[in-house]
mmCIF file with all atom_site columns, C-alpha atoms in Angstrom:
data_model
loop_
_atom_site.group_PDB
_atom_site.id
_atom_site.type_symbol
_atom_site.label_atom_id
_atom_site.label_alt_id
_atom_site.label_comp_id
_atom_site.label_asym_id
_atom_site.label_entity_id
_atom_site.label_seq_id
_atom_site.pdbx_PDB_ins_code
_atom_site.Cartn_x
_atom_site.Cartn_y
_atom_site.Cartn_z
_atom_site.occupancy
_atom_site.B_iso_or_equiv
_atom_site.pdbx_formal_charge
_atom_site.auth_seq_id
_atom_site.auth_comp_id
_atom_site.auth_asym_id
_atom_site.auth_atom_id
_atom_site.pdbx_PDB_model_num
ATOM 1   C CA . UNK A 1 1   ? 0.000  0.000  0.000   1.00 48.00 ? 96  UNK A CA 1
ATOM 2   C CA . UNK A 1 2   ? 1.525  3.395  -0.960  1.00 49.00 ? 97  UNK A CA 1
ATOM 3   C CA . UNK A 1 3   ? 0.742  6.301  1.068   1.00 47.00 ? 98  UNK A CA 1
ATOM 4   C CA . UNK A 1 4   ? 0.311  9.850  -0.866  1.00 48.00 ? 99  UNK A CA 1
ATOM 5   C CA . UNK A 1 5   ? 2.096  13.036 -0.183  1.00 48.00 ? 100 UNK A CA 1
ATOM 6   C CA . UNK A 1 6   ? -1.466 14.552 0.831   1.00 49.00 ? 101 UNK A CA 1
ATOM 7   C CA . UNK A 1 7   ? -1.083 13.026 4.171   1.00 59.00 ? 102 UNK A CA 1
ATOM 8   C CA . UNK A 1 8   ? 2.111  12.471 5.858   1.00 68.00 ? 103 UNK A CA 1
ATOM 9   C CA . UNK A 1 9   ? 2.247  9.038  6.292   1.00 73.00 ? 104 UNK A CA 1
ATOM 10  C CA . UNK A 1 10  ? 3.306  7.855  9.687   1.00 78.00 ? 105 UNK A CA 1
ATOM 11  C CA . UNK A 1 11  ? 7.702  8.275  10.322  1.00 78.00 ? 106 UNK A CA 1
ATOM 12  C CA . UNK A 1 12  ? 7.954  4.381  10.166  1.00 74.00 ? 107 UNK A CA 1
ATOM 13  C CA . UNK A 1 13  ? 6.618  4.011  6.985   1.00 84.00 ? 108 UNK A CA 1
ATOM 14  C CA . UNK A 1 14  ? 8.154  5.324  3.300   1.00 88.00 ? 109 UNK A CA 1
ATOM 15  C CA . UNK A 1 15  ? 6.201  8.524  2.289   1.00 89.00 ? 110 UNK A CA 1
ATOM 16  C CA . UNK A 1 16  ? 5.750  7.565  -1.858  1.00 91.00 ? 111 UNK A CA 1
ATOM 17  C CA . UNK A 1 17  ? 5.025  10.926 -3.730  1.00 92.00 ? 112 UNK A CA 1
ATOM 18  C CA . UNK A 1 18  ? 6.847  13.396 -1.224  1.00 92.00 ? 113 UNK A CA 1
ATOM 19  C CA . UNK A 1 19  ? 7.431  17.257 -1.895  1.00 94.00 ? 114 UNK A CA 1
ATOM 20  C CA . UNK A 1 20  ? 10.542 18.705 -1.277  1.00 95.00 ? 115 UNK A CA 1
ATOM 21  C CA . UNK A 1 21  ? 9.365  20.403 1.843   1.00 94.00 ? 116 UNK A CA 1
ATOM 22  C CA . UNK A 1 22  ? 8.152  17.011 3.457   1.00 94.00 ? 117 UNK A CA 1
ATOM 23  C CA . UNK A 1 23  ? 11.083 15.152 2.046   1.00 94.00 ? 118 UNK A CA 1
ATOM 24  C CA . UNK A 1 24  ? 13.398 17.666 4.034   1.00 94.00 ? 119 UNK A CA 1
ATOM 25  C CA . UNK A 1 25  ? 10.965 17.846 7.201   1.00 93.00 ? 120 UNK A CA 1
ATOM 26  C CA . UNK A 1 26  ? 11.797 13.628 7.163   1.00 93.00 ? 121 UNK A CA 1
ATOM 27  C CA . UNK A 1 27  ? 15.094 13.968 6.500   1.00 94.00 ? 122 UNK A CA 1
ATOM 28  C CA . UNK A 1 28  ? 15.789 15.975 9.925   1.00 94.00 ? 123 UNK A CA 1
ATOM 29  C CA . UNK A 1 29  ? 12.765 13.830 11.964  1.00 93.00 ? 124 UNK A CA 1
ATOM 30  C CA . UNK A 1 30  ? 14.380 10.506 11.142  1.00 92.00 ? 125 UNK A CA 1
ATOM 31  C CA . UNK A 1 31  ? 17.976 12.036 11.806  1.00 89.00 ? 126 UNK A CA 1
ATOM 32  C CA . UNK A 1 32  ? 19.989 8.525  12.421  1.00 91.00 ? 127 UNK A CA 1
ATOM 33  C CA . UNK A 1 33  ? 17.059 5.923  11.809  1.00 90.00 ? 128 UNK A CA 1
ATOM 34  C CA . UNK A 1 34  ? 18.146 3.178  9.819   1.00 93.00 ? 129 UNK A CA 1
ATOM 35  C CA . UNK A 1 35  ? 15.208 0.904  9.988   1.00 91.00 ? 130 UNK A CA 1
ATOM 36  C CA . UNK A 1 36  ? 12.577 1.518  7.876   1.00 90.00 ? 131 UNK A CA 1
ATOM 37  C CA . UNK A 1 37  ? 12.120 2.462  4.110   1.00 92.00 ? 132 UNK A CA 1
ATOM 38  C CA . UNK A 1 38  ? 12.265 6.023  2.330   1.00 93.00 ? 133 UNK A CA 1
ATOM 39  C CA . UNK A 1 39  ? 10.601 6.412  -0.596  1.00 93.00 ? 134 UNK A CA 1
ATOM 40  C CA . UNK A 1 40  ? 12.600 7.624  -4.306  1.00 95.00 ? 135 UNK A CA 1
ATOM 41  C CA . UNK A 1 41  ? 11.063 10.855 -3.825  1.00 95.00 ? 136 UNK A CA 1
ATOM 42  C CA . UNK A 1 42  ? 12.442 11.941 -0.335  1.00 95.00 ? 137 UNK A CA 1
ATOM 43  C CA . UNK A 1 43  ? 15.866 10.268 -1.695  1.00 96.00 ? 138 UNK A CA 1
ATOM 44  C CA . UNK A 1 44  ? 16.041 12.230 -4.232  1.00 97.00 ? 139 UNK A CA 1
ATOM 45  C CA . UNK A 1 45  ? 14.142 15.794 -2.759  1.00 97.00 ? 140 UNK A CA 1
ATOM 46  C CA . UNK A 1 46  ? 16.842 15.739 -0.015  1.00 97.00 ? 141 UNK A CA 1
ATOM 47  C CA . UNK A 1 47  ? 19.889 14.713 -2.661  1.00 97.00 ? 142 UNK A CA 1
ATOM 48  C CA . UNK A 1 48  ? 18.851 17.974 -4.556  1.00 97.00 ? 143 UNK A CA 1
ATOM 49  C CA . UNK A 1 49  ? 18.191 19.797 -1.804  1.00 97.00 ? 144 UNK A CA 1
ATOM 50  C CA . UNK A 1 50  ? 21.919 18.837 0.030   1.00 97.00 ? 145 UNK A CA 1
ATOM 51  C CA . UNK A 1 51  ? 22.924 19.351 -3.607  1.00 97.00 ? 146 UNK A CA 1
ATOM 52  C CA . UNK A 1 52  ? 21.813 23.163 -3.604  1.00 98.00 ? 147 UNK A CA 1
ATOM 53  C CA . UNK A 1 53  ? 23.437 23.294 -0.345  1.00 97.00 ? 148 UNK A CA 1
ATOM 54  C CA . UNK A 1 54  ? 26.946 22.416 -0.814  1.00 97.00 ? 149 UNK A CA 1
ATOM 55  C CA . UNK A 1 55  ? 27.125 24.125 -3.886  1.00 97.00 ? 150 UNK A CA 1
ATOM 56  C CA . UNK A 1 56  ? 26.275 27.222 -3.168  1.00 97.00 ? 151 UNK A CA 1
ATOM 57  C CA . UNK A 1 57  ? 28.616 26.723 -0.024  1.00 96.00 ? 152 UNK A CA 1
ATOM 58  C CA . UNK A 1 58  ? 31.306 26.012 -2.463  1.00 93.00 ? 153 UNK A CA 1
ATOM 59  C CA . UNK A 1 59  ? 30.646 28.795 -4.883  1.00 93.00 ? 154 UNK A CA 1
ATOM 60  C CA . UNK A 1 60  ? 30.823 31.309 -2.182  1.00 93.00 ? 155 UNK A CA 1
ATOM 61  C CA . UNK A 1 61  ? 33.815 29.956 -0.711  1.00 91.00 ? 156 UNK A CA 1
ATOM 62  C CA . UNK A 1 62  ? 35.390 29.822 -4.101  1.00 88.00 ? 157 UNK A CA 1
ATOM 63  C CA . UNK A 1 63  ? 34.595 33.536 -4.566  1.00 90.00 ? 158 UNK A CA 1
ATOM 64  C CA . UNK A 1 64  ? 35.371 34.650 -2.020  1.00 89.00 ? 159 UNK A CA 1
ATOM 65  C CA . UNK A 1 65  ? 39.262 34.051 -2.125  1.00 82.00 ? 160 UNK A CA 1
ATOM 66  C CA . UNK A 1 66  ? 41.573 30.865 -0.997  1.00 76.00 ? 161 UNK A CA 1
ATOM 67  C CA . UNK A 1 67  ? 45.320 30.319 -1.628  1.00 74.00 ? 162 UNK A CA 1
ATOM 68  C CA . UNK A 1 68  ? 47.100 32.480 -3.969  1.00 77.00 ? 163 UNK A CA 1
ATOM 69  C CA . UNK A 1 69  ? 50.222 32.386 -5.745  1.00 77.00 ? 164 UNK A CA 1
ATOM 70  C CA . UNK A 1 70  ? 52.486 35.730 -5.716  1.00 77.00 ? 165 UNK A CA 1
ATOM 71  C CA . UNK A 1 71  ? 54.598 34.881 -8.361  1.00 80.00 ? 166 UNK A CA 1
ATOM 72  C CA . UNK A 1 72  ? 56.557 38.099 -8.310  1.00 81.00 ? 167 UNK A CA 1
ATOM 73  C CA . UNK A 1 73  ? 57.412 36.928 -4.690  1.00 83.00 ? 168 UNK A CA 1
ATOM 74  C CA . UNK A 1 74  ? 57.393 33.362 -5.106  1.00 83.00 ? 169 UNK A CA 1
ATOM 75  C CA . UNK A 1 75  ? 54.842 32.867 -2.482  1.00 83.00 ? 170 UNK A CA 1
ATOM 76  C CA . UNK A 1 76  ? 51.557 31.533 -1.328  1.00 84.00 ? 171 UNK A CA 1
ATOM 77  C CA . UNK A 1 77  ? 48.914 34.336 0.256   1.00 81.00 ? 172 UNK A CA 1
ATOM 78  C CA . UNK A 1 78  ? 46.637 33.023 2.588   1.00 83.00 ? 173 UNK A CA 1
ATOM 79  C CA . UNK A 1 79  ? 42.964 33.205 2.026   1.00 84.00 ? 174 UNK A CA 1
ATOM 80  C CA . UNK A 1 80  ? 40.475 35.294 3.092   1.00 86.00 ? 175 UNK A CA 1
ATOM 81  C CA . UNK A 1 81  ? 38.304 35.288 6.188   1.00 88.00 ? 176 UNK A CA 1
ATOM 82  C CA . UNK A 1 82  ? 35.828 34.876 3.884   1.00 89.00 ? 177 UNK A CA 1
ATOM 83  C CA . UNK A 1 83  ? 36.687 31.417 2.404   1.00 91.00 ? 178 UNK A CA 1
ATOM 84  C CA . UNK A 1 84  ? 37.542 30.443 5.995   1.00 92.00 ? 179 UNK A CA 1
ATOM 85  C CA . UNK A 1 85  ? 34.037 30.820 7.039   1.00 94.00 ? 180 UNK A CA 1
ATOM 86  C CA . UNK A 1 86  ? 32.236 29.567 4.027   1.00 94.00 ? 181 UNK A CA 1
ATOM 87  C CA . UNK A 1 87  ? 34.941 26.868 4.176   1.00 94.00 ? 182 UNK A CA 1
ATOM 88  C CA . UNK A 1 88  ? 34.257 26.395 8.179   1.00 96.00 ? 183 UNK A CA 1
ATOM 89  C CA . UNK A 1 89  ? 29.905 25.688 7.367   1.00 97.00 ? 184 UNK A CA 1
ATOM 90  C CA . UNK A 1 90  ? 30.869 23.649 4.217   1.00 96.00 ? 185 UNK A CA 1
ATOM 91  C CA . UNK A 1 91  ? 32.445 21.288 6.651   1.00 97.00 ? 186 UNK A CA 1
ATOM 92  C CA . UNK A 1 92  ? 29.871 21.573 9.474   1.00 97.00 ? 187 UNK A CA 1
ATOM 93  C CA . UNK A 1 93  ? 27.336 21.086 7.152   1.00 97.00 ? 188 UNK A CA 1
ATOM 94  C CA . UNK A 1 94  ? 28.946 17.749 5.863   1.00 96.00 ? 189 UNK A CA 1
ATOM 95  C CA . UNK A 1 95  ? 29.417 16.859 9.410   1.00 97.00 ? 190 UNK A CA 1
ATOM 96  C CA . UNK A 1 96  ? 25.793 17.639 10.432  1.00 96.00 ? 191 UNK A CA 1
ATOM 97  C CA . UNK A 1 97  ? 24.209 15.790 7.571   1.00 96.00 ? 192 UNK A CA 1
ATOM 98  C CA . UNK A 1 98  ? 27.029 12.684 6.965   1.00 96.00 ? 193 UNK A CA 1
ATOM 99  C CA . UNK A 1 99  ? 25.091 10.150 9.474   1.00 96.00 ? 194 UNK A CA 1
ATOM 100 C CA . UNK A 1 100 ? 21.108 11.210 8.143   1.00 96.00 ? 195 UNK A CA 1
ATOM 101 C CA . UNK A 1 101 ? 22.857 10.774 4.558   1.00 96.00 ? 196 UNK A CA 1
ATOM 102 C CA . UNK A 1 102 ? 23.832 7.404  5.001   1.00 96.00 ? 197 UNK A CA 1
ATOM 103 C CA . UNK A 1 103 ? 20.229 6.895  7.323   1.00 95.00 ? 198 UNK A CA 1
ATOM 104 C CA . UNK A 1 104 ? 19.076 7.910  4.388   1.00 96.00 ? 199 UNK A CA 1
ATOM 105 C CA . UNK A 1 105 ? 20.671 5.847  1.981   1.00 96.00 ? 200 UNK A CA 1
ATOM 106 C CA . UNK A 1 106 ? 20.196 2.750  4.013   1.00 95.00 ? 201 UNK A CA 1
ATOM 107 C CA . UNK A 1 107 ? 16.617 3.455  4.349   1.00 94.00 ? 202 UNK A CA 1
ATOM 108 C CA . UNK A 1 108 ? 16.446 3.924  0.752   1.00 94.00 ? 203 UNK A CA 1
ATOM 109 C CA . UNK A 1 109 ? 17.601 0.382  0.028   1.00 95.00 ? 204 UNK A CA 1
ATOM 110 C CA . UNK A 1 110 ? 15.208 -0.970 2.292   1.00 94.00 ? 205 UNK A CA 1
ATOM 111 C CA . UNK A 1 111 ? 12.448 0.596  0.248   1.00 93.00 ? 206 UNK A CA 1
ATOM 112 C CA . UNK A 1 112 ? 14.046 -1.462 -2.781  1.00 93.00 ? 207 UNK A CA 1
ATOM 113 C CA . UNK A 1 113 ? 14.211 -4.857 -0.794  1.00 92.00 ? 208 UNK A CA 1
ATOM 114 C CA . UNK A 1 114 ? 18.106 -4.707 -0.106  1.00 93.00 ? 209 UNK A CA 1
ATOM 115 C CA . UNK A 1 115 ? 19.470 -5.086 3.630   1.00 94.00 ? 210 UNK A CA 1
ATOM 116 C CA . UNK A 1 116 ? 21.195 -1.774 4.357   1.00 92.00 ? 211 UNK A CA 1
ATOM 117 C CA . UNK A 1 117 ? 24.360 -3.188 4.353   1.00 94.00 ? 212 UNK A CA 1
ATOM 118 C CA . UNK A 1 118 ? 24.791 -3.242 0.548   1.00 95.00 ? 213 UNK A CA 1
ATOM 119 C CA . UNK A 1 119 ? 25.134 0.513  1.269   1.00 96.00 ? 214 UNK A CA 1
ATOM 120 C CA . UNK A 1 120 ? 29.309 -0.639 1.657   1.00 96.00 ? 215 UNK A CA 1
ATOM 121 C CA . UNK A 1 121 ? 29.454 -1.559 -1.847  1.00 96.00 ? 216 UNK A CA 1
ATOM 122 C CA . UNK A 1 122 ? 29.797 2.153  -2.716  1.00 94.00 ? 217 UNK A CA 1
ATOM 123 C CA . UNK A 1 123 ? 32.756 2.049  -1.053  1.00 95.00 ? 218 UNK A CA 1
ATOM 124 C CA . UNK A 1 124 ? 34.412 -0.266 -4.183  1.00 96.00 ? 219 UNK A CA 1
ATOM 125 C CA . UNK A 1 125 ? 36.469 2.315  -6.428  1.00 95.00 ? 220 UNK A CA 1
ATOM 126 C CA . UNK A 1 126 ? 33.994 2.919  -9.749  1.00 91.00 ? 221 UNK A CA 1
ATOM 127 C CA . UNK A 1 127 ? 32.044 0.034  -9.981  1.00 96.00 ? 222 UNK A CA 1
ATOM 128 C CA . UNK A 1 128 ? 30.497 0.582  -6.422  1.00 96.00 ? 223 UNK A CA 1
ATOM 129 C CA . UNK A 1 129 ? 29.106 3.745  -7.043  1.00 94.00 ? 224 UNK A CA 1
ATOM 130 C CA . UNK A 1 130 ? 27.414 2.925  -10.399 1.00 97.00 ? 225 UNK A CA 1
ATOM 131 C CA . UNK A 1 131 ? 25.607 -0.057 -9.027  1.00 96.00 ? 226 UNK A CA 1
ATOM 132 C CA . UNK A 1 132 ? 24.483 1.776  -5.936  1.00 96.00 ? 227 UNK A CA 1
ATOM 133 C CA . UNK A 1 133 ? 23.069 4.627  -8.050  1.00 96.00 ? 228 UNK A CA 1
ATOM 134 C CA . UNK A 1 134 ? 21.403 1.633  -9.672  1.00 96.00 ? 229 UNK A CA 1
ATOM 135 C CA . UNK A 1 135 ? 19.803 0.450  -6.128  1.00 96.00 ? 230 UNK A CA 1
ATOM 136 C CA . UNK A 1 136 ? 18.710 4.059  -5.702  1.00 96.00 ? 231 UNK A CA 1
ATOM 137 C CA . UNK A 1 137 ? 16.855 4.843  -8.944  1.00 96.00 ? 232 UNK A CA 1
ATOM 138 C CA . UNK A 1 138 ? 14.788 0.912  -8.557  1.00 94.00 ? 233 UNK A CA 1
ATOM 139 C CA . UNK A 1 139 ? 11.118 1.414  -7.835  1.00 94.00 ? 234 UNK A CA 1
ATOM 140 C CA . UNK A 1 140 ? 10.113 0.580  -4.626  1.00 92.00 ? 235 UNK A CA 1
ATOM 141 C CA . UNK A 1 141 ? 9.561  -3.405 -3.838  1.00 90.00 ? 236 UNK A CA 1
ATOM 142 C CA . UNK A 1 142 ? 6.192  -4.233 -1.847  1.00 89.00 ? 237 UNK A CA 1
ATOM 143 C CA . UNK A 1 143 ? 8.586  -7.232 -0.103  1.00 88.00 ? 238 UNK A CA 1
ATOM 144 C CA . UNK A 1 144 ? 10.571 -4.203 1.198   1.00 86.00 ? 239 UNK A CA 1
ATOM 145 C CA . UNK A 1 145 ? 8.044  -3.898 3.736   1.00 85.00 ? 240 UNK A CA 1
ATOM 146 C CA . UNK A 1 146 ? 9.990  -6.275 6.238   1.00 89.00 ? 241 UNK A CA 1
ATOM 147 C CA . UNK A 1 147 ? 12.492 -3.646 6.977   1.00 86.00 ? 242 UNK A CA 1
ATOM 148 C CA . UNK A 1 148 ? 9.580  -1.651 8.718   1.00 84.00 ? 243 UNK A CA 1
ATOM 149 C CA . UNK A 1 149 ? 8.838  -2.109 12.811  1.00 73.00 ? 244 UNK A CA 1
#
């Protein structure tokens, strides 16, 4: 039985059709929860969304100055403040979101019948990363269901 994105279906149970606002709302409620399924929609809402994030982290740290080469005086200038601080939430924001992201993933391959544990095969150089992309983009498998409590 799929739930719509009308109703926010209880946090124990995938939420099939979710908008990006629900699919972030989820994200933060079910923090470190690795039992259970998420749906492809609040995968992918919250991939975009941490997407969006980062990069526009990134592109502000980028523009706003790092290490520069003097090459009149053959040496390095160090960056700004700015880049230090956009640099500084870049990595508190991967820090803050590193354990929901692999809740997340895990969760994900639940929703596709996998045990959570195949999450390690993106750790293989490559090859590991295609076929877990693979994992994520499969429609959701009814047999999945034994993952929920």
């Amino acid at each position: 039985m799929t739930t719509t994105a009308t109703t926010d279906a209880a946090l124990d149970r995938p939420l099939y059709g979710a908008t990006f606002g629900q699919a972030i709302s989820r994200f933060f409620k079910k923090y470190a929860t690795f039992s259970g399924r998420a749906s492809r929609s609040e995968f992918w809402w919250w991939y975009l969304a941490s997407a969006i994030v980062s990069g526009a982290l990134s592109l502000a740290m980028s523009l706003s100055g790092g290490w520069m080469y003097d090459a009149a005086t053959n040496t390095m200038t160090p960056p700004s403040g700015g880049y230090v601080f956009f640099a500084s939430v870049l990595g508190l924001w991967g820090l803050a979101t590193f354990i929901p992201w692999i809740a997340l993933s895990w969760r994900r391959l639940h929703d596709s019948n996998r045990p959570g544990p195949w999450w390690f095969i993106g750790l293989i150089p490559i090859v590991g990363g295609i076929i877990l992309l693979v994992f994520f983009l499969l429609p959701s498998d009814p047999a999945g269901a034994r993952f929920d409590r």
